[in-house]
Amino acid sequence: MKRGLLDIESLSRQDIEAILARSKDFQPASGENFKRSDVLRGRTVVNLFFEASTRTRTSFEIAAKRLGADIVSITASGSSVSKGESLVDTLNTLAAMRPDAIVMRHSASGAPHFLSRYLPIPIVNAGDGTHEHPTQALLDARTILDRLGSLEGLRVAIIGDIAHSRVARSNIFLLSKFGVAVVLCGPASLLPREMGQIAPGIELTSDMEEAIRDVDVIMMLRVQLERQKEAAFPASEYFQFFGLRPEHIELAKPNVIVMHPGPINRGREISSEVADSQRSAILNQVENGIAVRMAVLEKVLAA
Ligand code: NCD
């Protein structure tokens, strides 16, 4: 992984399986502390976030530290980006300090790909615009495997603001490599037909009940108002048509799991009853984020 981890689309099924298998080694046994290792001792990771983040940034920090690496986190508001420095100049400045990897989140789709062509340092994409969020899809797959045992033959509904979701895109690429049937659901204004063509076998519907019937996994998405110039759907009606409520769970397979990348908006895209229920894997996703990012950082850096 000389160029780091930029997306899921260009990974092979074997690459993905290797990361998922390695992440299992880093998961704590129940009741035990997280695994620690020293493989990255002496290595430095820069965590560069140009967009808001709680879990992803913290998760990369903890993952790097648990592998013995030094990690420095920089957010755009506290950096010279707020003084007008360009992205290339900021990255060149950081590269001159010779970190071993840069983890970056940016609002422009393709920003990490662009920079990885110019910088000799591996870049890990922590979310680029509406394009991809590869470690999220990997931690989602780890969570599904833990709960359901296999990806093969599953049916997964992804519901919400499909148009602006890098989480949806990375998951579609990953799941379709494993033969998972994916149903995308959201208001027509947030469900571009092109999303049905980025991988084989994707269904699209704006009918929530149809989307959920007989699925093994329900992935809910936040409505990304920060990426919409004007609201694509009246806020007051969103929950009525696309909010996940207990009655929906009855339509899915009996052992269905409910996922959400966070941050969740209770009463907007998901009810508290569902978010806090036994079926919810939301906090497992957060926990798995660390093990998966440890596996990714180890692969990218331990050369
Ligand atoms: C997501 C993101 O930023 O892409 N959050 C996350 O990383 N867990 C989804 C979102 O912000 O809605």
PDB file of C-alpha atoms and ligand atoms in Angstrom:
ATOM      1  CA  MET A   1       0.000   0.000   0.000  1.00  0.00           C
ATOM      2  CA  LYS A   2       2.629   2.545  -1.118  1.00  0.00           C
ATOM      3  CA  ARG A   3      -0.038   5.092  -1.928  1.00  0.00           C
ATOM      4  CA  GLY A   4      -1.978   4.378   1.240  1.00  0.00           C
ATOM      5  CA  LEU A   5      -5.675   3.598   1.258  1.00  0.00           C
ATOM      6  CA  LEU A   6      -7.591   5.905  -1.046  1.00  0.00           C
ATOM      7  CA  ASP A   7     -10.794   4.022  -1.783  1.00  0.00           C
ATOM      8  CA  ILE A   8     -12.591   0.686  -1.723  1.00  0.00           C
ATOM      9  CA  GLU A   9     -13.348   0.677  -5.449  1.00  0.00           C
ATOM     10  CA  SER A  10      -9.761  -0.155  -6.440  1.00  0.00           C
ATOM     11  CA  LEU A  11      -9.214  -2.825  -3.744  1.00  0.00           C
ATOM     12  CA  SER A  12      -9.553  -6.492  -4.597  1.00  0.00           C
ATOM     13  CA  ARG A  13     -11.696  -8.841  -2.588  1.00  0.00           C
ATOM     14  CA  GLN A  14      -8.456 -10.412  -1.281  1.00  0.00           C
ATOM     15  CA  ASP A  15      -7.140  -7.006  -0.080  1.00  0.00           C
ATOM     16  CA  ILE A  16     -10.389  -6.438   1.807  1.00  0.00           C
ATOM     17  CA  GLU A  17     -10.418  -9.936   3.290  1.00  0.00           C
ATOM     18  CA  ALA A  18      -6.836  -9.473   4.518  1.00  0.00           C
ATOM     19  CA  ILE A  19      -7.668  -6.222   6.345  1.00  0.00           C
ATOM     20  CA  LEU A  20     -10.842  -7.686   7.853  1.00  0.00           C
ATOM     21  CA  ALA A  21      -8.992 -10.789   9.038  1.00  0.00           C
ATOM     22  CA  ARG A  22      -6.158  -8.739  10.555  1.00  0.00           C
ATOM     23  CA  SER A  23      -8.624  -6.429  12.326  1.00  0.00           C
ATOM     24  CA  LYS A  24      -9.994  -9.461  14.147  1.00  0.00           C
ATOM     25  CA  ASP A  25      -6.574  -9.889  15.813  1.00  0.00           C
ATOM     26  CA  PHE A  26      -6.902  -6.374  17.236  1.00  0.00           C
ATOM     27  CA  GLN A  27     -10.405  -6.801  18.649  1.00  0.00           C
ATOM     28  CA  PRO A  28     -10.455  -7.240  22.416  1.00  0.00           C
ATOM     29  CA  ALA A  29     -11.921 -10.476  23.758  1.00  0.00           C
ATOM     30  CA  SER A  30     -15.077  -9.665  25.711  1.00  0.00           C
ATOM     31  CA  GLY A  31     -14.295  -8.092  29.053  1.00  0.00           C
ATOM     32  CA  GLU A  32     -10.632  -7.638  28.115  1.00  0.00           C
ATOM     33  CA  ASN A  33      -8.632  -4.546  27.247  1.00  0.00           C
ATOM     34  CA  PHE A  34      -7.809  -3.560  23.706  1.00  0.00           C
ATOM     35  CA  LYS A  35      -4.803  -5.228  22.130  1.00  0.00           C
ATOM     36  CA  ARG A  36      -1.644  -3.159  21.938  1.00  0.00           C
ATOM     37  CA  SER A  37       1.408  -3.591  19.784  1.00  0.00           C
ATOM     38  CA  ASP A  38       4.674  -1.859  19.085  1.00  0.00           C
ATOM     39  CA  VAL A  39       4.879  -2.461  15.337  1.00  0.00           C
ATOM     40  CA  LEU A  40       4.696   1.244  14.537  1.00  0.00           C
ATOM     41  CA  ARG A  41       7.042   2.491  17.240  1.00  0.00           C
ATOM     42  CA  GLY A  42       9.104   5.385  15.901  1.00  0.00           C
ATOM     43  CA  ARG A  43       6.650   6.109  13.063  1.00  0.00           C
ATOM     44  CA  THR A  44       4.724   9.373  12.840  1.00  0.00           C
ATOM     45  CA  VAL A  45       1.203   9.797  11.483  1.00  0.00           C
ATOM     46  CA  VAL A  46      -0.365  13.181  10.728  1.00  0.00           C
ATOM     47  CA  ASN A  47      -4.151  13.263  11.084  1.00  0.00           C
ATOM     48  CA  LEU A  48      -5.355  16.168   8.918  1.00  0.00           C
ATOM     49  CA  PHE A  49      -9.058  16.958   9.136  1.00  0.00           C
ATOM     50  CA  PHE A  50     -10.525  19.722   6.987  1.00  0.00           C
ATOM     51  CA  GLU A  51     -14.087  18.727   7.991  1.00  0.00           C
ATOM     52  CA  ALA A  52     -15.827  18.126  11.307  1.00  0.00           C
ATOM     53  CA  SER A  53     -15.373  14.703  12.859  1.00  0.00           C
ATOM     54  CA  THR A  54     -15.691  13.104  16.267  1.00  0.00           C
ATOM     55  CA  ARG A  55     -15.436   9.373  15.812  1.00  0.00           C
ATOM     56  CA  THR A  56     -13.225   9.026  12.747  1.00  0.00           C
ATOM     57  CA  ARG A  57     -10.514  11.404  13.956  1.00  0.00           C
ATOM     58  CA  THR A  58     -10.472   9.987  17.493  1.00  0.00           C
ATOM     59  CA  SER A  59     -10.569   6.452  16.154  1.00  0.00           C
ATOM     60  CA  PHE A  60      -7.478   6.981  13.960  1.00  0.00           C
ATOM     61  CA  GLU A  61      -5.692   8.621  16.909  1.00  0.00           C
ATOM     62  CA  ILE A  62      -6.401   5.745  19.245  1.00  0.00           C
ATOM     63  CA  ALA A  63      -5.570   3.171  16.559  1.00  0.00           C
ATOM     64  CA  ALA A  64      -2.174   4.774  15.850  1.00  0.00           C
ATOM     65  CA  LYS A  65      -1.347   5.019  19.547  1.00  0.00           C
ATOM     66  CA  ARG A  66      -2.276   1.403  20.196  1.00  0.00           C
ATOM     67  CA  LEU A  67       0.287   0.421  17.565  1.00  0.00           C
ATOM     68  CA  GLY A  68       2.984   2.528  19.231  1.00  0.00           C
ATOM     69  CA  ALA A  69       3.034   5.308  16.582  1.00  0.00           C
ATOM     70  CA  ASP A  70       3.185   9.035  17.300  1.00  0.00           C
ATOM     71  CA  ILE A  71       0.176  10.869  15.911  1.00  0.00           C
ATOM     72  CA  VAL A  72      -0.378  14.583  15.476  1.00  0.00           C
ATOM     73  CA  SER A  73      -3.920  15.804  14.777  1.00  0.00           C
ATOM     74  CA  ILE A  74      -4.567  19.016  12.876  1.00  0.00           C
ATOM     75  CA  THR A  75      -7.968  20.513  12.162  1.00  0.00           C
ATOM     76  CA  ALA A  76      -8.542  23.087   9.428  1.00  0.00           C
ATOM     77  CA  SER A  77      -9.848  25.760  11.781  1.00  0.00           C
ATOM     78  CA  GLY A  78      -6.679  25.623  13.864  1.00  0.00           C
ATOM     79  CA  SER A  79      -4.306  25.488  10.883  1.00  0.00           C
ATOM     80  CA  SER A  80      -2.967  27.934   8.299  1.00  0.00           C
ATOM     81  CA  VAL A  81      -5.735  26.801   5.939  1.00  0.00           C
ATOM     82  CA  SER A  82      -7.815  29.401   7.768  1.00  0.00           C
ATOM     83  CA  LYS A  83      -5.112  31.933   6.769  1.00  0.00           C
ATOM     84  CA  GLY A  84      -5.637  31.151   3.077  1.00  0.00           C
ATOM     85  CA  GLU A  85      -2.946  28.533   2.467  1.00  0.00           C
ATOM     86  CA  SER A  86      -3.744  26.195  -0.452  1.00  0.00           C
ATOM     87  CA  LEU A  87      -4.219  22.464   0.036  1.00  0.00           C
ATOM     88  CA  VAL A  88      -1.043  21.651  -1.916  1.00  0.00           C
ATOM     89  CA  ASP A  89       1.017  24.139   0.125  1.00  0.00           C
ATOM     90  CA  THR A  90      -0.370  22.801   3.410  1.00  0.00           C
ATOM     91  CA  LEU A  91       0.411  19.230   2.398  1.00  0.00           C
ATOM     92  CA  ASN A  92       3.893  20.114   1.103  1.00  0.00           C
ATOM     93  CA  THR A  93       4.633  21.862   4.389  1.00  0.00           C
ATOM     94  CA  LEU A  94       3.562  18.810   6.353  1.00  0.00           C
ATOM     95  CA  ALA A  95       5.417  16.471   3.994  1.00  0.00           C
ATOM     96  CA  ALA A  96       8.634  18.449   4.602  1.00  0.00           C
ATOM     97  CA  MET A  97       8.388  17.342   8.237  1.00  0.00           C
ATOM     98  CA  ARG A  98       8.592  13.761   6.958  1.00  0.00           C
ATOM     99  CA  PRO A  99       5.671  11.994   8.597  1.00  0.00           C
ATOM    100  CA  ASP A 100       5.323   8.335   7.603  1.00  0.00           C
ATOM    101  CA  ALA A 101       1.650   8.659   6.632  1.00  0.00           C
ATOM    102  CA  ILE A 102      -1.071  11.285   6.374  1.00  0.00           C
ATOM    103  CA  VAL A 103      -4.675  10.500   7.282  1.00  0.00           C
ATOM    104  CA  MET A 104      -6.918  13.094   5.706  1.00  0.00           C
ATOM    105  CA  ARG A 105     -10.548  14.162   5.516  1.00  0.00           C
ATOM    106  CA  HIS A 106     -11.534  16.815   2.990  1.00  0.00           C
ATOM    107  CA  SER A 107     -14.766  18.222   1.575  1.00  0.00           C
ATOM    108  CA  ALA A 108     -13.514  17.928  -2.033  1.00  0.00           C
ATOM    109  CA  SER A 109     -14.103  14.536  -3.675  1.00  0.00           C
ATOM    110  CA  GLY A 110     -10.775  13.225  -5.011  1.00  0.00           C
ATOM    111  CA  ALA A 111      -8.552  15.459  -2.825  1.00  0.00           C
ATOM    112  CA  PRO A 112      -6.560  12.512  -1.349  1.00  0.00           C
ATOM    113  CA  HIS A 113      -6.149  10.898  -4.783  1.00  0.00           C
ATOM    114  CA  PHE A 114      -4.850  14.168  -6.203  1.00  0.00           C
ATOM    115  CA  LEU A 115      -2.362  14.657  -3.390  1.00  0.00           C
ATOM    116  CA  SER A 116      -1.158  11.082  -3.429  1.00  0.00           C
ATOM    117  CA  ARG A 117       0.085  11.654  -6.983  1.00  0.00           C
ATOM    118  CA  TYR A 118       2.372  14.460  -5.788  1.00  0.00           C
ATOM    119  CA  LEU A 119       3.482  13.379  -2.354  1.00  0.00           C
ATOM    120  CA  PRO A 120       5.853  10.498  -1.671  1.00  0.00           C
ATOM    121  CA  ILE A 121       3.959   9.768   1.578  1.00  0.00           C
ATOM    122  CA  PRO A 122       1.094   7.260   1.825  1.00  0.00           C
ATOM    123  CA  ILE A 123      -2.305   8.868   2.341  1.00  0.00           C
ATOM    124  CA  VAL A 124      -5.248   7.264   4.110  1.00  0.00           C
ATOM    125  CA  ASN A 125      -8.575   8.687   3.014  1.00  0.00           C
ATOM    126  CA  ALA A 126     -10.765   9.418   6.055  1.00  0.00           C
ATOM    127  CA  GLY A 127     -13.612  10.688   3.843  1.00  0.00           C
ATOM    128  CA  ASP A 128     -13.428  12.841   0.681  1.00  0.00           C
ATOM    129  CA  GLY A 129     -16.508  14.897  -0.162  1.00  0.00           C
ATOM    130  CA  THR A 130     -19.311  12.732  -1.510  1.00  0.00           C
ATOM    131  CA  HIS A 131     -16.862  10.184  -2.924  1.00  0.00           C
ATOM    132  CA  GLU A 132     -15.553   7.516  -0.496  1.00  0.00           C
ATOM    133  CA  HIS A 133     -14.939   6.713   3.153  1.00  0.00           C
ATOM    134  CA  PRO A 134     -13.020   3.439   2.879  1.00  0.00           C
ATOM    135  CA  THR A 135     -12.344   2.733   6.564  1.00  0.00           C
ATOM    136  CA  GLN A 136     -16.053   3.205   7.329  1.00  0.00           C
ATOM    137  CA  ALA A 137     -17.008   0.497   4.826  1.00  0.00           C
ATOM    138  CA  LEU A 138     -14.322  -1.799   6.264  1.00  0.00           C
ATOM    139  CA  LEU A 139     -15.535  -1.323   9.840  1.00  0.00           C
ATOM    140  CA  ASP A 140     -19.105  -1.836   8.665  1.00  0.00           C
ATOM    141  CA  ALA A 141     -18.099  -5.122   7.019  1.00  0.00           C
ATOM    142  CA  ARG A 142     -16.244  -6.182  10.188  1.00  0.00           C
ATOM    143  CA  THR A 143     -19.415  -5.443  12.200  1.00  0.00           C
ATOM    144  CA  ILE A 144     -21.658  -7.421   9.832  1.00  0.00           C
ATOM    145  CA  LEU A 145     -19.248 -10.376   9.908  1.00  0.00           C
ATOM    146  CA  ASP A 146     -19.161 -10.330  13.718  1.00  0.00           C
ATOM    147  CA  ARG A 147     -22.946 -10.295  13.994  1.00  0.00           C
ATOM    148  CA  LEU A 148     -24.027 -12.399  11.017  1.00  0.00           C
ATOM    149  CA  GLY A 149     -20.988 -14.563  10.261  1.00  0.00           C
ATOM    150  CA  SER A 150     -20.711 -13.976   6.525  1.00  0.00           C
ATOM    151  CA  LEU A 151     -21.370 -11.397   3.822  1.00  0.00           C
ATOM    152  CA  GLU A 152     -22.193 -13.895   1.103  1.00  0.00           C
ATOM    153  CA  GLY A 153     -25.862 -13.990   0.113  1.00  0.00           C
ATOM    154  CA  LEU A 154     -26.945 -11.127   2.370  1.00  0.00           C
ATOM    155  CA  ARG A 155     -29.448  -8.440   1.462  1.00  0.00           C
ATOM    156  CA  VAL A 156     -28.593  -4.939   2.708  1.00  0.00           C
ATOM    157  CA  ALA A 157     -30.770  -1.799   2.570  1.00  0.00           C
ATOM    158  CA  ILE A 158     -28.982   1.569   2.633  1.00  0.00           C
ATOM    159  CA  ILE A 159     -31.484   4.298   3.485  1.00  0.00           C
ATOM    160  CA  GLY A 160     -31.318   8.084   3.488  1.00  0.00           C
ATOM    161  CA  ASP A 161     -29.292  10.750   1.715  1.00  0.00           C
ATOM    162  CA  ILE A 162     -27.706   8.467  -0.874  1.00  0.00           C
ATOM    163  CA  ALA A 163     -26.742  11.382  -3.135  1.00  0.00           C
ATOM    164  CA  HIS A 164     -24.281  12.939  -0.699  1.00  0.00           C
ATOM    165  CA  SER A 165     -23.063   9.841   1.089  1.00  0.00           C
ATOM    166  CA  ARG A 166     -19.455   8.691   0.789  1.00  0.00           C
ATOM    167  CA  VAL A 167     -20.409   6.010   3.318  1.00  0.00           C
ATOM    168  CA  ALA A 168     -23.020   4.612   0.903  1.00  0.00           C
ATOM    169  CA  ARG A 169     -20.590   4.618  -2.039  1.00  0.00           C
ATOM    170  CA  SER A 170     -17.807   2.827  -0.166  1.00  0.00           C
ATOM    171  CA  ASN A 171     -20.259   0.283   1.195  1.00  0.00           C
ATOM    172  CA  ILE A 172     -21.782  -0.343  -2.238  1.00  0.00           C
ATOM    173  CA  PHE A 173     -18.321  -1.023  -3.693  1.00  0.00           C
ATOM    174  CA  LEU A 174     -17.345  -3.311  -0.838  1.00  0.00           C
ATOM    175  CA  LEU A 175     -20.606  -5.243  -0.508  1.00  0.00           C
ATOM    176  CA  SER A 176     -20.960  -5.828  -4.243  1.00  0.00           C
ATOM    177  CA  LYS A 177     -17.465  -7.398  -4.327  1.00  0.00           C
ATOM    178  CA  PHE A 178     -18.849 -10.025  -1.926  1.00  0.00           C
ATOM    179  CA  GLY A 179     -22.057 -10.763  -3.803  1.00  0.00           C
ATOM    180  CA  VAL A 180     -24.319  -8.857  -1.398  1.00  0.00           C
ATOM    181  CA  ALA A 181     -27.644  -7.621  -2.825  1.00  0.00           C
ATOM    182  CA  VAL A 182     -27.890  -3.882  -2.117  1.00  0.00           C
ATOM    183  CA  VAL A 183     -31.131  -1.874  -2.059  1.00  0.00           C
ATOM    184  CA  LEU A 184     -30.781   1.912  -2.014  1.00  0.00           C
ATOM    185  CA  CYS A 185     -33.690   3.905  -0.623  1.00  0.00           C
ATOM    186  CA  GLY A 186     -34.337   7.601  -0.106  1.00  0.00           C
ATOM    187  CA  PRO A 187     -36.420  10.499  -1.376  1.00  0.00           C
ATOM    188  CA  ALA A 188     -36.174  10.727  -5.186  1.00  0.00           C
ATOM    189  CA  SER A 189     -34.295  14.026  -4.839  1.00  0.00           C
ATOM    190  CA  LEU A 190     -31.560  12.253  -2.843  1.00  0.00           C
ATOM    191  CA  LEU A 191     -31.486   9.017  -4.855  1.00  0.00           C
ATOM    192  CA  PRO A 192     -29.637   9.611  -8.146  1.00  0.00           C
ATOM    193  CA  ARG A 193     -30.239   6.887 -10.727  1.00  0.00           C
ATOM    194  CA  GLU A 194     -26.467   6.760 -11.446  1.00  0.00           C
ATOM    195  CA  MET A 195     -25.921   5.272  -7.994  1.00  0.00           C
ATOM    196  CA  GLY A 196     -27.700   2.164  -9.260  1.00  0.00           C
ATOM    197  CA  GLN A 197     -24.991   1.748 -11.885  1.00  0.00           C
ATOM    198  CA  ILE A 198     -21.782   1.995  -9.868  1.00  0.00           C
ATOM    199  CA  ALA A 199     -21.819  -1.740  -9.141  1.00  0.00           C
ATOM    200  CA  PRO A 200     -23.834  -4.705 -10.420  1.00  0.00           C
ATOM    201  CA  GLY A 201     -27.165  -5.792  -8.939  1.00  0.00           C
ATOM    202  CA  ILE A 202     -28.246  -2.631  -7.122  1.00  0.00           C
ATOM    203  CA  GLU A 203     -31.957  -1.894  -6.647  1.00  0.00           C
ATOM    204  CA  LEU A 204     -33.391   1.587  -6.071  1.00  0.00           C
ATOM    205  CA  THR A 205     -36.666   2.474  -4.391  1.00  0.00           C
ATOM    206  CA  SER A 206     -38.256   5.379  -2.549  1.00  0.00           C
ATOM    207  CA  ASP A 207     -40.573   3.029  -0.664  1.00  0.00           C
ATOM    208  CA  MET A 208     -39.074   2.375   2.767  1.00  0.00           C
ATOM    209  CA  GLU A 209     -41.193  -0.741   3.448  1.00  0.00           C
ATOM    210  CA  GLU A 210     -40.223  -2.287   0.120  1.00  0.00           C
ATOM    211  CA  ALA A 211     -36.546  -1.561   0.823  1.00  0.00           C
ATOM    212  CA  ILE A 212     -36.586  -3.183   4.256  1.00  0.00           C
ATOM    213  CA  ARG A 213     -38.627  -6.304   3.505  1.00  0.00           C
ATOM    214  CA  ASP A 214     -36.487  -9.426   4.172  1.00  0.00           C
ATOM    215  CA  VAL A 215     -33.167  -7.616   4.559  1.00  0.00           C
ATOM    216  CA  ASP A 216     -30.385  -8.830   6.867  1.00  0.00           C
ATOM    217  CA  VAL A 217     -28.904  -5.367   7.444  1.00  0.00           C
ATOM    218  CA  ILE A 218     -30.408  -1.866   7.535  1.00  0.00           C
ATOM    219  CA  MET A 219     -27.840   0.923   7.155  1.00  0.00           C
ATOM    220  CA  MET A 220     -29.251   4.337   7.947  1.00  0.00           C
ATOM    221  CA  LEU A 221     -27.603   7.562   6.742  1.00  0.00           C
ATOM    222  CA  ARG A 222     -27.684  11.086   8.079  1.00  0.00           C
ATOM    223  CA  VAL A 223     -29.233  13.768   5.863  1.00  0.00           C
ATOM    224  CA  GLN A 224     -26.117  15.771   4.948  1.00  0.00           C
ATOM    225  CA  LEU A 225     -27.566  19.269   5.006  1.00  0.00           C
ATOM    226  CA  GLU A 226     -24.063  20.748   4.844  1.00  0.00           C
ATOM    227  CA  ARG A 227     -23.743  19.349   1.306  1.00  0.00           C
ATOM    228  CA  GLN A 228     -27.143  20.567   0.077  1.00  0.00           C
ATOM    229  CA  LYS A 229     -27.488  24.073  -1.344  1.00  0.00           C
ATOM    230  CA  GLU A 230     -31.173  23.927  -0.497  1.00  0.00           C
ATOM    231  CA  ALA A 231     -33.100  21.285   1.418  1.00  0.00           C
ATOM    232  CA  ALA A 232     -33.989  18.412  -0.923  1.00  0.00           C
ATOM    233  CA  PHE A 233     -36.914  17.281   1.246  1.00  0.00           C
ATOM    234  CA  PRO A 234     -39.080  19.069   3.852  1.00  0.00           C
ATOM    235  CA  ALA A 235     -37.464  18.391   7.226  1.00  0.00           C
ATOM    236  CA  SER A 236     -40.821  17.963   8.963  1.00  0.00           C
ATOM    237  CA  GLU A 237     -41.829  15.095   6.649  1.00  0.00           C
ATOM    238  CA  TYR A 238     -38.526  13.259   6.483  1.00  0.00           C
ATOM    239  CA  PHE A 239     -39.027  11.125   9.586  1.00  0.00           C
ATOM    240  CA  GLN A 240     -42.554  10.150   8.506  1.00  0.00           C
ATOM    241  CA  PHE A 241     -41.324   8.729   5.186  1.00  0.00           C
ATOM    242  CA  PHE A 242     -37.702   7.732   5.799  1.00  0.00           C
ATOM    243  CA  GLY A 243     -37.228   7.560   9.565  1.00  0.00           C
ATOM    244  CA  LEU A 244     -36.528   4.071  10.925  1.00  0.00           C
ATOM    245  CA  ARG A 245     -39.116   3.050  13.510  1.00  0.00           C
ATOM    246  CA  PRO A 246     -39.851  -0.198  15.436  1.00  0.00           C
ATOM    247  CA  GLU A 247     -42.613  -1.256  13.011  1.00  0.00           C
ATOM    248  CA  HIS A 248     -40.104  -1.354  10.154  1.00  0.00           C
ATOM    249  CA  ILE A 249     -37.945  -3.876  11.987  1.00  0.00           C
ATOM    250  CA  GLU A 250     -40.827  -6.390  11.797  1.00  0.00           C
ATOM    251  CA  LEU A 251     -40.554  -6.406   7.990  1.00  0.00           C
ATOM    252  CA  ALA A 252     -36.896  -7.412   7.923  1.00  0.00           C
ATOM    253  CA  LYS A 253     -35.311 -10.802   8.684  1.00  0.00           C
ATOM    254  CA  PRO A 254     -35.717 -11.781  12.368  1.00  0.00           C
ATOM    255  CA  ASN A 255     -32.007 -11.333  13.127  1.00  0.00           C
ATOM    256  CA  VAL A 256     -31.671  -8.034  11.219  1.00  0.00           C
ATOM    257  CA  ILE A 257     -29.029  -5.575  12.407  1.00  0.00           C
ATOM    258  CA  VAL A 258     -29.379  -1.808  12.277  1.00  0.00           C
ATOM    259  CA  MET A 259     -26.321   0.279  11.484  1.00  0.00           C
ATOM    260  CA  HIS A 260     -25.532   3.995  11.239  1.00  0.00           C
ATOM    261  CA  PRO A 261     -22.111   5.603  10.668  1.00  0.00           C
ATOM    262  CA  GLY A 262     -22.965   8.414  13.089  1.00  0.00           C
ATOM    263  CA  PRO A 263     -23.528  11.108  14.019  1.00  0.00           C
ATOM    264  CA  ILE A 264     -27.150  10.011  14.479  1.00  0.00           C
ATOM    265  CA  ASN A 265     -30.040  12.443  14.568  1.00  0.00           C
ATOM    266  CA  ARG A 266     -32.670  10.856  16.818  1.00  0.00           C
ATOM    267  CA  GLY A 267     -36.201  11.534  15.634  1.00  0.00           C
ATOM    268  CA  ARG A 268     -34.943  12.598  12.236  1.00  0.00           C
ATOM    269  CA  GLU A 269     -33.603   9.489  10.458  1.00  0.00           C
ATOM    270  CA  ILE A 270     -33.888   6.977  13.325  1.00  0.00           C
ATOM    271  CA  SER A 271     -36.100   6.617  16.387  1.00  0.00           C
ATOM    272  CA  SER A 272     -34.494   6.244  19.812  1.00  0.00           C
ATOM    273  CA  GLU A 273     -36.334   2.920  20.314  1.00  0.00           C
ATOM    274  CA  VAL A 274     -34.497   1.438  17.329  1.00  0.00           C
ATOM    275  CA  ALA A 275     -31.148   3.159  17.921  1.00  0.00           C
ATOM    276  CA  ASP A 276     -30.996   1.852  21.489  1.00  0.00           C
ATOM    277  CA  SER A 277     -32.460  -1.607  20.788  1.00  0.00           C
ATOM    278  CA  GLN A 278     -30.810  -5.030  20.745  1.00  0.00           C
ATOM    279  CA  ARG A 279     -30.884  -4.928  16.955  1.00  0.00           C
ATOM    280  CA  SER A 280     -28.680  -1.842  16.851  1.00  0.00           C
ATOM    281  CA  ALA A 281     -24.990  -2.367  16.051  1.00  0.00           C
ATOM    282  CA  ILE A 282     -24.165   1.350  16.116  1.00  0.00           C
ATOM    283  CA  LEU A 283     -21.764   1.217  19.058  1.00  0.00           C
ATOM    284  CA  ASN A 284     -20.194  -2.010  17.752  1.00  0.00           C
ATOM    285  CA  GLN A 285     -19.383  -0.046  14.604  1.00  0.00           C
ATOM    286  CA  VAL A 286     -17.611   2.620  16.654  1.00  0.00           C
ATOM    287  CA  GLU A 287     -15.679  -0.001  18.606  1.00  0.00           C
ATOM    288  CA  ASN A 288     -14.700  -1.899  15.460  1.00  0.00           C
ATOM    289  CA  GLY A 289     -13.459   1.332  13.916  1.00  0.00           C
ATOM    290  CA  ILE A 290     -10.359   1.158  16.078  1.00  0.00           C
ATOM    291  CA  ALA A 291      -9.452  -2.455  15.253  1.00  0.00           C
ATOM    292  CA  VAL A 292     -10.021  -1.873  11.533  1.00  0.00           C
ATOM    293  CA  ARG A 293      -7.949   1.328  11.504  1.00  0.00           C
ATOM    294  CA  MET A 294      -5.164  -0.482  13.373  1.00  0.00           C
ATOM    295  CA  ALA A 295      -5.136  -3.088  10.593  1.00  0.00           C
ATOM    296  CA  VAL A 296      -5.121  -0.357   7.921  1.00  0.00           C
ATOM    297  CA  LEU A 297      -2.337   1.698   9.535  1.00  0.00           C
ATOM    298  CA  GLU A 298      -0.241  -1.405  10.082  1.00  0.00           C
ATOM    299  CA  LYS A 299      -0.623  -2.406   6.433  1.00  0.00           C
ATOM    300  CA  VAL A 300       0.126   1.090   5.144  1.00  0.00           C
ATOM    301  CA  LEU A 301       3.077   1.758   7.447  1.00  0.00           C
ATOM    302  CA  ALA A 302       4.759  -1.413   8.567  1.00  0.00           C
ATOM    303  CA  ALA A 303       6.873  -1.776   5.450  1.00  0.00           C
TER     304      ALA A 303
HETATM  305  C1  NCD B   1     -19.864  10.005   8.183  1.00  0.00           C
HETATM  306  C2  NCD B   1     -18.983  10.908   7.377  1.00  0.00           C
HETATM  307  O1  NCD B   1     -18.424  11.876   7.865  1.00  0.00           O
HETATM  308  O2  NCD B   1     -18.850  10.597   6.201  1.00  0.00           O
HETATM  309  N1  NCD B   1     -19.542   9.944   9.524  1.00  0.00           N
HETATM  310  C3  NCD B   1     -18.486   9.170   9.935  1.00  0.00           C
HETATM  311  O3  NCD B   1     -17.379   9.283   9.457  1.00  0.00           O
HETATM  312  N2  NCD B   1     -18.722   8.244  10.869  1.00  0.00           N
HETATM  313  C4  NCD B   1     -21.299  10.203   7.915  1.00  0.00           C
HETATM  314  C5  NCD B   1     -21.938  11.525   8.250  1.00  0.00           C
HETATM  315  O4  NCD B   1     -21.284  12.515   8.552  1.00  0.00           O
HETATM  316  O5  NCD B   1     -23.180  11.556   8.171  1.00  0.00           O
END
